[in-house]
mmCIF file of C-alpha atoms in Angstrom:
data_model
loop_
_atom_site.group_PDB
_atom_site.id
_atom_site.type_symbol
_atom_site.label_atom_id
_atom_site.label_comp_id
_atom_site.label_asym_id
_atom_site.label_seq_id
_atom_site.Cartn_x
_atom_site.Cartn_y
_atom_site.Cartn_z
ATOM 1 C CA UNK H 213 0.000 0.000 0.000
ATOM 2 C CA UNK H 214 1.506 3.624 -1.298
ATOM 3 C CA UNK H 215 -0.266 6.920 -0.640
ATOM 4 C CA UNK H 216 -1.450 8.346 -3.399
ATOM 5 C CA UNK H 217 0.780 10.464 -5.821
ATOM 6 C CA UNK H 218 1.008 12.287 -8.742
ATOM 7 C CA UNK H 219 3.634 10.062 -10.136
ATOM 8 C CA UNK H 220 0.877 6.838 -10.274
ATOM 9 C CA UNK H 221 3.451 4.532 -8.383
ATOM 10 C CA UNK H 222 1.800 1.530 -6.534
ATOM 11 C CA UNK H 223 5.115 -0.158 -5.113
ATOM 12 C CA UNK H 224 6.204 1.657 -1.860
ATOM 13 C CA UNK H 225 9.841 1.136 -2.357
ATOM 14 C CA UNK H 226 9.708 2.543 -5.884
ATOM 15 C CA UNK H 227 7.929 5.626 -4.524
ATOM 16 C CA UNK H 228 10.272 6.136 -1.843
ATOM 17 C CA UNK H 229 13.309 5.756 -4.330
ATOM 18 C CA UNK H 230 11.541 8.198 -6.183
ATOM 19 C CA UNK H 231 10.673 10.537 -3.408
ATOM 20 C CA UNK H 232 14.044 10.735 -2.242
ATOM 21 C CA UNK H 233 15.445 11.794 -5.508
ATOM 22 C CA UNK H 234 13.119 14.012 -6.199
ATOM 23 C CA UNK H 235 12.633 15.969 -2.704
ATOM 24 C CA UNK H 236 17.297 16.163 -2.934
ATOM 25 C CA UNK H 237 16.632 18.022 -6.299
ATOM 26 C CA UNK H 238 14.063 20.196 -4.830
ATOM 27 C CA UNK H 239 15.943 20.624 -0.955
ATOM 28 C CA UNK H 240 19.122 21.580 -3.750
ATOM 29 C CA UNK H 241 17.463 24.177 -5.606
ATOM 30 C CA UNK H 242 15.774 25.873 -2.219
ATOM 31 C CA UNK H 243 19.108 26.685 -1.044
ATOM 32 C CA UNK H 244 20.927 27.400 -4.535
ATOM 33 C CA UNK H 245 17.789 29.585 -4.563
ATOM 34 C CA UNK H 246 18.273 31.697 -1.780
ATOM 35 C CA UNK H 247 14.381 31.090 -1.408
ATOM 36 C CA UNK H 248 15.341 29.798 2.252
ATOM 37 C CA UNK H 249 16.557 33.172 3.238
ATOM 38 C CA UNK H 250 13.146 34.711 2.056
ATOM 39 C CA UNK H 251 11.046 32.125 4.823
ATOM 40 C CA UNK H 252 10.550 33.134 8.538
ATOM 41 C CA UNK H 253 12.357 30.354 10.264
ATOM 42 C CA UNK H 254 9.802 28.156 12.604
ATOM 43 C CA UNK H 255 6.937 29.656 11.373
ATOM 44 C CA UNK H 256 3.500 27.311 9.725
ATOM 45 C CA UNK H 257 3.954 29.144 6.732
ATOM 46 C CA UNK H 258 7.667 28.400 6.074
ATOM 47 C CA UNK H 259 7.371 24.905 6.964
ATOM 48 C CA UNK H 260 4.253 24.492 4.442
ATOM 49 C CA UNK H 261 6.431 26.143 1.745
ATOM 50 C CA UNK H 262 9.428 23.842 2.186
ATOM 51 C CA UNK H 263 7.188 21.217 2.324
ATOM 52 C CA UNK H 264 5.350 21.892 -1.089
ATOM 53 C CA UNK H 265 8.185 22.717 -2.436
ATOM 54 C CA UNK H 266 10.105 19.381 -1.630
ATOM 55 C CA UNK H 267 7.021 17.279 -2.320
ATOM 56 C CA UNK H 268 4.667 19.182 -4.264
ATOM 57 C CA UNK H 269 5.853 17.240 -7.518
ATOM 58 C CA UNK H 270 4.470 13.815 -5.217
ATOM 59 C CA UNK H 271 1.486 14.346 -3.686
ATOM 60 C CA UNK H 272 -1.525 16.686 -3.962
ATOM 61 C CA UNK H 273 -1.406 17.333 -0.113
ATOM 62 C CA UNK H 274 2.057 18.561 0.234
ATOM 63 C CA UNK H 275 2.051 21.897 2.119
ATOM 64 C CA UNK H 276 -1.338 21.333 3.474
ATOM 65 C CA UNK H 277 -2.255 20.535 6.979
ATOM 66 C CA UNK H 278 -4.104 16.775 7.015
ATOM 67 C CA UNK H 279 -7.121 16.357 7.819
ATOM 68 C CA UNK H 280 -7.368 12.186 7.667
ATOM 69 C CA UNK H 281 -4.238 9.787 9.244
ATOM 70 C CA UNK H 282 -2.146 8.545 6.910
ATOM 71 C CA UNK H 283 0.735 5.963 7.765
ATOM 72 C CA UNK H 284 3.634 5.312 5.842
ATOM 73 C CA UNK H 285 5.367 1.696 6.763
ATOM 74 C CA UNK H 286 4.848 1.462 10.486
ATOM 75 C CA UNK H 287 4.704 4.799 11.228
ATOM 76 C CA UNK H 288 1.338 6.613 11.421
ATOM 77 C CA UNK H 289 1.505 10.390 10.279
#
């Protein structure tokens, strides 16, 4: 069982492979940026930022707060 993504990937390990590559791209280009600077640290707003930013590409809810549990492996979100 995957969450569901943008990408259409139903294998977990394939999504995380492709997660990981694709949220170092995005962490990469937020500090090449300078974007970083721009964001008040430890604020809701900057985290949901760096969060869509890293997984926007992924999933639909990135950036948002939840409003259903979702678990990923053994660990419940």
């Amino acid at each position: 069982m995957t969450l569901n993504n943008k990408l259409g990937i139903a294998d977990s390990v394939e999504l995380a492979r492709a997660e990981e590559k694709i949220s170092k791209k995005k962490a990469a280009l937020l500090f090449e940026s300078g974007r970083l600077d721009e964001l008040e640290a430890g604020t809701y707003a900057a985290l949901a930022e760096i969060h869509r930013t890293l997984f926007g590409d992924i999933y639909d809810f990135a950036g948002e707060i939840r409003n259903v549990n979702i678990a990923k492996g053994d660990f419940l979100r």
